[in-house]
mmCIF file with all atom_site columns, C-alpha atoms in Angstrom:
data_model
loop_
_atom_site.group_PDB
_atom_site.id
_atom_site.type_symbol
_atom_site.label_atom_id
_atom_site.label_alt_id
_atom_site.label_comp_id
_atom_site.label_asym_id
_atom_site.label_entity_id
_atom_site.label_seq_id
_atom_site.pdbx_PDB_ins_code
_atom_site.Cartn_x
_atom_site.Cartn_y
_atom_site.Cartn_z
_atom_site.occupancy
_atom_site.B_iso_or_equiv
_atom_site.pdbx_formal_charge
_atom_site.auth_seq_id
_atom_site.auth_comp_id
_atom_site.auth_asym_id
_atom_site.auth_atom_id
_atom_site.pdbx_PDB_model_num
ATOM 1   C CA . ALA A 1 1   ? 94.747  110.701 123.050 1.00 0.00 ? 1   ALA A CA 1
ATOM 2   C CA . LEU A 1 2   ? 93.501  112.694 120.059 1.00 0.00 ? 2   LEU A CA 1
ATOM 3   C CA . GLU A 1 3   ? 96.289  115.175 120.379 1.00 0.00 ? 3   GLU A CA 1
ATOM 4   C CA . GLU A 1 4   ? 98.824  112.324 120.634 1.00 0.00 ? 4   GLU A CA 1
ATOM 5   C CA . GLY A 1 5   ? 97.399  110.659 117.542 1.00 0.00 ? 5   GLY A CA 1
ATOM 6   C CA . LEU A 1 6   ? 97.581  113.991 115.698 1.00 0.00 ? 6   LEU A CA 1
ATOM 7   C CA . ARG A 1 7   ? 101.188 114.423 116.786 1.00 0.00 ? 7   ARG A CA 1
ATOM 8   C CA . LEU A 1 8   ? 102.077 110.973 115.389 1.00 0.00 ? 8   LEU A CA 1
ATOM 9   C CA . LEU A 1 9   ? 100.270 111.592 112.190 1.00 0.00 ? 9   LEU A CA 1
ATOM 10  C CA . SER A 1 10  ? 102.071 114.885 111.732 1.00 0.00 ? 10  SER A CA 1
ATOM 11  C CA . SER A 1 11  ? 105.433 113.207 112.331 1.00 0.00 ? 11  SER A CA 1
ATOM 12  C CA . ALA A 1 12  ? 104.389 110.564 109.713 1.00 0.00 ? 12  ALA A CA 1
ATOM 13  C CA . VAL A 1 13  ? 103.574 113.371 107.292 1.00 0.00 ? 13  VAL A CA 1
ATOM 14  C CA . GLU A 1 14  ? 107.017 114.907 107.809 1.00 0.00 ? 14  GLU A CA 1
ATOM 15  C CA . GLN A 1 15  ? 108.789 111.564 107.330 1.00 0.00 ? 15  GLN A CA 1
ATOM 16  C CA . SER A 1 16  ? 106.803 110.820 104.143 1.00 0.00 ? 16  SER A CA 1
ATOM 17  C CA . GLU A 1 17  ? 107.706 114.197 102.784 1.00 0.00 ? 17  GLU A CA 1
ATOM 18  C CA . ASP A 1 18  ? 111.369 113.648 103.575 1.00 0.00 ? 18  ASP A CA 1
ATOM 19  C CA . GLN A 1 19  ? 111.404 110.309 101.882 1.00 0.00 ? 19  GLN A CA 1
ATOM 20  C CA . ARG A 1 20  ? 109.164 111.431 98.972  1.00 0.00 ? 20  ARG A CA 1
ATOM 21  C CA . GLU A 1 21  ? 106.813 108.628 99.548  1.00 0.00 ? 21  GLU A CA 1
ATOM 22  C CA . ASP A 1 22  ? 103.801 110.242 97.905  1.00 0.00 ? 22  ASP A CA 1
ATOM 23  C CA . ALA A 1 23  ? 101.492 107.182 98.100  1.00 0.00 ? 23  ALA A CA 1
ATOM 24  C CA . LEU A 1 24  ? 102.116 106.877 101.935 1.00 0.00 ? 24  LEU A CA 1
ATOM 25  C CA . LEU A 1 25  ? 101.865 110.676 102.355 1.00 0.00 ? 25  LEU A CA 1
ATOM 26  C CA . ALA A 1 26  ? 98.447  110.612 100.663 1.00 0.00 ? 26  ALA A CA 1
ATOM 27  C CA . GLN A 1 27  ? 97.226  108.001 103.183 1.00 0.00 ? 27  GLN A CA 1
ATOM 28  C CA . VAL A 1 28  ? 98.571  109.729 106.174 1.00 0.00 ? 28  VAL A CA 1
ATOM 29  C CA . LEU A 1 29  ? 97.048  113.040 105.037 1.00 0.00 ? 29  LEU A CA 1
ATOM 30  C CA . ALA A 1 30  ? 93.664  111.320 104.656 1.00 0.00 ? 30  ALA A CA 1
ATOM 31  C CA . ALA A 1 31  ? 93.894  109.904 108.127 1.00 0.00 ? 31  ALA A CA 1
ATOM 32  C CA . ARG A 1 32  ? 94.950  113.225 109.547 1.00 0.00 ? 32  ARG A CA 1
ATOM 33  C CA . ALA A 1 33  ? 92.077  115.007 107.727 1.00 0.00 ? 33  ALA A CA 1
ATOM 34  C CA . GLY A 1 34  ? 89.710  112.601 109.398 1.00 0.00 ? 34  GLY A CA 1
ATOM 35  C CA . VAL A 1 35  ? 91.243  113.445 112.832 1.00 0.00 ? 35  VAL A CA 1
ATOM 36  C CA . PHE A 1 36  ? 91.009  117.141 112.060 1.00 0.00 ? 36  PHE A CA 1
ATOM 37  C CA . LEU A 1 37  ? 87.385  116.786 111.200 1.00 0.00 ? 37  LEU A CA 1
ATOM 38  C CA . GLY A 1 38  ? 86.731  114.906 114.478 1.00 0.00 ? 38  GLY A CA 1
ATOM 39  C CA . ARG A 1 39  ? 88.137  117.813 116.466 1.00 0.00 ? 39  ARG A CA 1
ATOM 40  C CA . GLY A 1 40  ? 86.245  120.453 114.434 1.00 0.00 ? 40  GLY A CA 1
ATOM 41  C CA . ASP A 1 41  ? 89.285  121.839 112.533 1.00 0.00 ? 41  ASP A CA 1
ATOM 42  C CA . ASP A 1 42  ? 87.485  121.838 109.269 1.00 0.00 ? 42  ASP A CA 1
ATOM 43  C CA . ARG A 1 43  ? 89.928  124.139 107.412 1.00 0.00 ? 43  ARG A CA 1
ATOM 44  C CA . GLN A 1 44  ? 92.916  121.971 108.201 1.00 0.00 ? 44  GLN A CA 1
ATOM 45  C CA . ALA A 1 45  ? 90.958  118.909 107.310 1.00 0.00 ? 45  ALA A CA 1
ATOM 46  C CA . PHE A 1 46  ? 89.997  120.430 103.956 1.00 0.00 ? 46  PHE A CA 1
ATOM 47  C CA . ASP A 1 47  ? 93.651  121.371 103.233 1.00 0.00 ? 47  ASP A CA 1
ATOM 48  C CA . ASP A 1 48  ? 95.031  117.902 104.100 1.00 0.00 ? 48  ASP A CA 1
ATOM 49  C CA . ALA A 1 49  ? 92.293  116.197 102.107 1.00 0.00 ? 49  ALA A CA 1
ATOM 50  C CA . LYS A 1 50  ? 93.000  118.426 99.057  1.00 0.00 ? 50  LYS A CA 1
ATOM 51  C CA . ARG A 1 51  ? 96.683  117.710 99.248  1.00 0.00 ? 51  ARG A CA 1
ATOM 52  C CA . GLY A 1 52  ? 96.040  114.022 99.798  1.00 0.00 ? 52  GLY A CA 1
ATOM 53  C CA . THR A 1 53  ? 93.678  113.966 96.809  1.00 0.00 ? 53  THR A CA 1
ATOM 54  C CA . THR A 1 54  ? 96.282  115.547 94.535  1.00 0.00 ? 54  THR A CA 1
ATOM 55  C CA . LEU A 1 55  ? 98.829  112.993 95.629  1.00 0.00 ? 55  LEU A CA 1
ATOM 56  C CA . LEU A 1 56  ? 96.457  110.033 95.125  1.00 0.00 ? 56  LEU A CA 1
ATOM 57  C CA . ILE A 1 57  ? 95.703  111.107 91.607  1.00 0.00 ? 57  ILE A CA 1
ATOM 58  C CA . SER A 1 58  ? 99.457  111.171 90.823  1.00 0.00 ? 58  SER A CA 1
ATOM 59  C CA . THR A 1 59  ? 100.159 107.824 92.525  1.00 0.00 ? 59  THR A CA 1
ATOM 60  C CA . THR A 1 60  ? 97.178  105.622 91.888  1.00 0.00 ? 60  THR A CA 1
ATOM 61  C CA . ALA A 1 61  ? 96.167  106.381 88.330  1.00 0.00 ? 61  ALA A CA 1
ATOM 62  C CA . GLY A 1 62  ? 97.088  103.442 86.121  1.00 0.00 ? 62  GLY A CA 1
ATOM 63  C CA . LEU A 1 63  ? 97.085  100.800 88.766  1.00 0.00 ? 63  LEU A CA 1
ATOM 64  C CA . SER A 1 64  ? 95.354  97.613  87.835  1.00 0.00 ? 64  SER A CA 1
ATOM 65  C CA . GLY A 1 65  ? 93.372  94.763  89.404  1.00 0.00 ? 65  GLY A CA 1
ATOM 66  C CA . VAL A 1 66  ? 93.775  94.322  93.227  1.00 0.00 ? 66  VAL A CA 1
ATOM 67  C CA . HIS A 1 67  ? 95.969  97.428  93.489  1.00 0.00 ? 67  HIS A CA 1
ATOM 68  C CA . GLN A 1 68  ? 93.224  99.597  91.991  1.00 0.00 ? 68  GLN A CA 1
ATOM 69  C CA . ALA A 1 69  ? 90.636  98.218  94.345  1.00 0.00 ? 69  ALA A CA 1
ATOM 70  C CA . SER A 1 70  ? 92.886  99.004  97.306  1.00 0.00 ? 70  SER A CA 1
ATOM 71  C CA . ALA A 1 71  ? 93.540  102.468 95.972  1.00 0.00 ? 71  ALA A CA 1
ATOM 72  C CA . ARG A 1 72  ? 89.787  103.139 95.571  1.00 0.00 ? 72  ARG A CA 1
ATOM 73  C CA . SER A 1 73  ? 89.300  102.612 99.335  1.00 0.00 ? 73  SER A CA 1
ATOM 74  C CA . ARG A 1 74  ? 91.920  105.202 100.087 1.00 0.00 ? 74  ARG A CA 1
ATOM 75  C CA . GLN A 1 75  ? 90.248  107.576 97.560  1.00 0.00 ? 75  GLN A CA 1
ATOM 76  C CA . VAL A 1 76  ? 86.899  107.197 99.241  1.00 0.00 ? 76  VAL A CA 1
ATOM 77  C CA . GLU A 1 77  ? 88.455  108.192 102.596 1.00 0.00 ? 77  GLU A CA 1
ATOM 78  C CA . VAL A 1 78  ? 90.261  111.319 101.303 1.00 0.00 ? 78  VAL A CA 1
ATOM 79  C CA . PHE A 1 79  ? 87.413  112.388 99.007  1.00 0.00 ? 79  PHE A CA 1
ATOM 80  C CA . GLY A 1 80  ? 84.938  111.921 101.829 1.00 0.00 ? 80  GLY A CA 1
ATOM 81  C CA . ALA A 1 81  ? 86.962  113.980 104.327 1.00 0.00 ? 81  ALA A CA 1
ATOM 82  C CA . GLY A 1 82  ? 87.450  116.685 101.724 1.00 0.00 ? 82  GLY A CA 1
ATOM 83  C CA . LEU A 1 83  ? 83.673  116.819 100.790 1.00 0.00 ? 83  LEU A CA 1
ATOM 84  C CA . THR A 1 84  ? 82.691  116.796 104.494 1.00 0.00 ? 84  THR A CA 1
ATOM 85  C CA . ALA A 1 85  ? 85.052  119.644 105.269 1.00 0.00 ? 85  ALA A CA 1
ATOM 86  C CA . ALA A 1 86  ? 83.947  121.587 102.213 1.00 0.00 ? 86  ALA A CA 1
ATOM 87  C CA . ARG A 1 87  ? 80.303  121.222 103.355 1.00 0.00 ? 87  ARG A CA 1
ATOM 88  C CA . LYS A 1 88  ? 81.095  122.338 106.925 1.00 0.00 ? 88  LYS A CA 1
ATOM 89  C CA . LEU A 1 89  ? 83.033  125.358 105.604 1.00 0.00 ? 89  LEU A CA 1
ATOM 90  C CA . ASP A 1 90  ? 80.081  126.135 103.179 1.00 0.00 ? 90  ASP A CA 1
ATOM 91  C CA . ASP A 1 91  ? 82.685  125.941 100.409 1.00 0.00 ? 91  ASP A CA 1
ATOM 92  C CA . THR A 1 92  ? 80.755  125.135 97.155  1.00 0.00 ? 92  THR A CA 1
ATOM 93  C CA . GLU A 1 93  ? 83.893  125.577 95.076  1.00 0.00 ? 93  GLU A CA 1
ATOM 94  C CA . GLY A 1 94  ? 85.853  123.263 97.294  1.00 0.00 ? 94  GLY A CA 1
ATOM 95  C CA . ALA A 1 95  ? 83.143  120.551 97.117  1.00 0.00 ? 95  ALA A CA 1
ATOM 96  C CA . ALA A 1 96  ? 83.074  120.865 93.294  1.00 0.00 ? 96  ALA A CA 1
ATOM 97  C CA . TRP A 1 97  ? 86.829  120.507 93.215  1.00 0.00 ? 97  TRP A CA 1
ATOM 98  C CA . PHE A 1 98  ? 86.682  117.194 95.014  1.00 0.00 ? 98  PHE A CA 1
ATOM 99  C CA . LEU A 1 99  ? 83.968  115.909 92.715  1.00 0.00 ? 99  LEU A CA 1
ATOM 100 C CA . GLU A 1 100 ? 85.967  116.921 89.650  1.00 0.00 ? 100 GLU A CA 1
ATOM 101 C CA . MET A 1 101 ? 89.121  115.359 90.974  1.00 0.00 ? 101 MET A CA 1
ATOM 102 C CA . SER A 1 102 ? 87.144  112.167 91.538  1.00 0.00 ? 102 SER A CA 1
ATOM 103 C CA . ARG A 1 103 ? 85.971  112.177 87.918  1.00 0.00 ? 103 ARG A CA 1
ATOM 104 C CA . ALA A 1 104 ? 89.459  113.010 86.708  1.00 0.00 ? 104 ALA A CA 1
ATOM 105 C CA . LEU A 1 105 ? 90.913  109.947 88.558  1.00 0.00 ? 105 LEU A CA 1
ATOM 106 C CA . GLY A 1 106 ? 88.187  107.759 87.128  1.00 0.00 ? 106 GLY A CA 1
ATOM 107 C CA . LEU A 1 107 ? 89.071  108.963 83.687  1.00 0.00 ? 107 LEU A CA 1
ATOM 108 C CA . LEU A 1 108 ? 92.815  108.461 84.120  1.00 0.00 ? 108 LEU A CA 1
ATOM 109 C CA . GLN A 1 109 ? 92.194  104.865 85.375  1.00 0.00 ? 109 GLN A CA 1
ATOM 110 C CA . ALA A 1 110 ? 89.988  104.178 82.326  1.00 0.00 ? 110 ALA A CA 1
ATOM 111 C CA . LEU A 1 111 ? 92.659  105.478 79.963  1.00 0.00 ? 111 LEU A CA 1
ATOM 112 C CA . GLY A 1 112 ? 95.373  103.244 81.491  1.00 0.00 ? 112 GLY A CA 1
ATOM 113 C CA . GLY A 1 113 ? 96.894  105.637 83.811  1.00 0.00 ? 113 GLY A CA 1
ATOM 114 C CA . ARG A 1 114 ? 99.500  108.328 84.085  1.00 0.00 ? 114 ARG A CA 1
ATOM 115 C CA . GLU A 1 115 ? 102.521 106.071 83.582  1.00 0.00 ? 115 GLU A CA 1
ATOM 116 C CA . GLN A 1 116 ? 101.220 104.768 80.275  1.00 0.00 ? 116 GLN A CA 1
ATOM 117 C CA . SER A 1 117 ? 100.385 108.247 79.107  1.00 0.00 ? 117 SER A CA 1
ATOM 118 C CA . MET A 1 118 ? 103.964 109.435 80.170  1.00 0.00 ? 118 MET A CA 1
ATOM 119 C CA . ALA A 1 119 ? 105.584 106.434 78.465  1.00 0.00 ? 119 ALA A CA 1
ATOM 120 C CA . ALA A 1 120 ? 103.772 107.333 75.227  1.00 0.00 ? 120 ALA A CA 1
ATOM 121 C CA . THR A 1 121 ? 104.747 110.988 75.247  1.00 0.00 ? 121 THR A CA 1
ATOM 122 C CA . ILE A 1 122 ? 108.065 111.399 77.235  1.00 0.00 ? 122 ILE A CA 1
ATOM 123 C CA . SER A 1 123 ? 111.300 109.735 76.273  1.00 0.00 ? 123 SER A CA 1
ATOM 124 C CA . GLU A 1 124 ? 112.822 107.027 78.636  1.00 0.00 ? 124 GLU A CA 1
ATOM 125 C CA . GLU A 1 125 ? 115.948 109.224 79.116  1.00 0.00 ? 125 GLU A CA 1
ATOM 126 C CA . LEU A 1 126 ? 113.853 112.193 80.335  1.00 0.00 ? 126 LEU A CA 1
ATOM 127 C CA . ARG A 1 127 ? 111.854 109.943 82.645  1.00 0.00 ? 127 ARG A CA 1
ATOM 128 C CA . ILE A 1 128 ? 115.097 108.561 84.117  1.00 0.00 ? 128 ILE A CA 1
ATOM 129 C CA . GLU A 1 129 ? 116.519 112.031 84.671  1.00 0.00 ? 129 GLU A CA 1
ATOM 130 C CA . SER A 1 130 ? 113.278 113.181 86.231  1.00 0.00 ? 130 SER A CA 1
ATOM 131 C CA . LYS A 1 131 ? 113.266 110.304 88.691  1.00 0.00 ? 131 LYS A CA 1
ATOM 132 C CA . GLU A 1 132 ? 116.997 110.887 89.514  1.00 0.00 ? 132 GLU A CA 1
ATOM 133 C CA . ALA A 1 133 ? 116.200 114.588 90.177  1.00 0.00 ? 133 ALA A CA 1
ATOM 134 C CA . ARG A 1 134 ? 113.295 113.678 92.539  1.00 0.00 ? 134 ARG A CA 1
ATOM 135 C CA . VAL A 1 135 ? 115.566 111.348 94.508  1.00 0.00 ? 135 VAL A CA 1
ATOM 136 C CA . ALA A 1 136 ? 118.304 113.980 94.702  1.00 0.00 ? 136 ALA A CA 1
ATOM 137 C CA . GLU A 1 137 ? 115.660 116.524 95.932  1.00 0.00 ? 137 GLU A CA 1
ATOM 138 C CA . ALA A 1 138 ? 114.436 114.110 98.566  1.00 0.00 ? 138 ALA A CA 1
ATOM 139 C CA . HIS A 1 139 ? 117.980 113.629 99.897  1.00 0.00 ? 139 HIS A CA 1
ATOM 140 C CA . ALA A 1 140 ? 118.530 117.339 100.012 1.00 0.00 ? 140 ALA A CA 1
ATOM 141 C CA . ALA A 1 141 ? 115.304 117.991 101.835 1.00 0.00 ? 141 ALA A CA 1
ATOM 142 C CA . ALA A 1 142 ? 116.130 115.341 104.342 1.00 0.00 ? 142 ALA A CA 1
ATOM 143 C CA . ALA A 1 143 ? 119.556 116.786 104.886 1.00 0.00 ? 143 ALA A CA 1
ATOM 144 C CA . TYR A 1 144 ? 118.203 120.266 105.179 1.00 0.00 ? 144 TYR A CA 1
ATOM 145 C CA . ARG A 1 145 ? 115.603 119.240 107.774 1.00 0.00 ? 145 ARG A CA 1
ATOM 146 C CA . GLU A 1 146 ? 118.165 117.300 109.835 1.00 0.00 ? 146 GLU A CA 1
ATOM 147 C CA . ALA A 1 147 ? 120.557 120.305 109.860 1.00 0.00 ? 147 ALA A CA 1
ATOM 148 C CA . ARG A 1 148 ? 117.774 122.605 110.908 1.00 0.00 ? 148 ARG A CA 1
ATOM 149 C CA . LYS A 1 149 ? 116.801 120.194 113.745 1.00 0.00 ? 149 LYS A CA 1
ATOM 150 C CA . ARG A 1 150 ? 120.440 120.410 114.922 1.00 0.00 ? 150 ARG A CA 1
ATOM 151 C CA . LYS A 1 151 ? 120.387 124.161 114.441 1.00 0.00 ? 151 LYS A CA 1
ATOM 152 C CA . ARG A 1 152 ? 123.458 123.989 112.194 1.00 0.00 ? 152 ARG A CA 1
ATOM 153 C CA . LEU A 1 153 ? 122.771 126.922 109.818 1.00 0.00 ? 153 LEU A CA 1
ATOM 154 C CA . LYS A 1 154 ? 125.841 126.346 107.603 1.00 0.00 ? 154 LYS A CA 1
ATOM 155 C CA . GLU A 1 155 ? 124.871 122.731 107.025 1.00 0.00 ? 155 GLU A CA 1
ATOM 156 C CA . SER A 1 156 ? 121.269 123.804 106.355 1.00 0.00 ? 156 SER A CA 1
ATOM 157 C CA . ARG A 1 157 ? 122.292 126.171 103.636 1.00 0.00 ? 157 ARG A CA 1
ATOM 158 C CA . ALA A 1 158 ? 124.815 123.614 102.138 1.00 0.00 ? 158 ALA A CA 1
ATOM 159 C CA . ALA A 1 159 ? 121.978 121.000 101.910 1.00 0.00 ? 159 ALA A CA 1
ATOM 160 C CA . LEU A 1 160 ? 120.054 123.347 99.603  1.00 0.00 ? 160 LEU A CA 1
#
């Protein structure tokens, strides 16, 4: 049952990556980190928690009200998994990293979030171009992965 759950979570990670759904990817990584901890794979748990933390910071900073409260519960899960894994690995630097990221997120939330900071410093035109580039990258990644699954090398290269 544990292995099947891990397989499903890994599939959800892949799909979230393909679709560039960073908020969902952060949640799935947090869940998978917990499963890895449960089976004693502390290094993989640490890596998933670290990646999930980075994504959470980029996707939840600046939320307000109810959304912020919901995001905090996800943060607790991923930070907890990361700290636990760091402790089990006897990784003081890793534990410090999770603590600092927690503080950084709190500061971003207090300052009004990443989106407000970006709006104040980056032109609307550049933000639109950046978003369009991320969408194009997501489509290319999905096409590449699909071509690789079908073992069509020429299509794989064309998707890049």
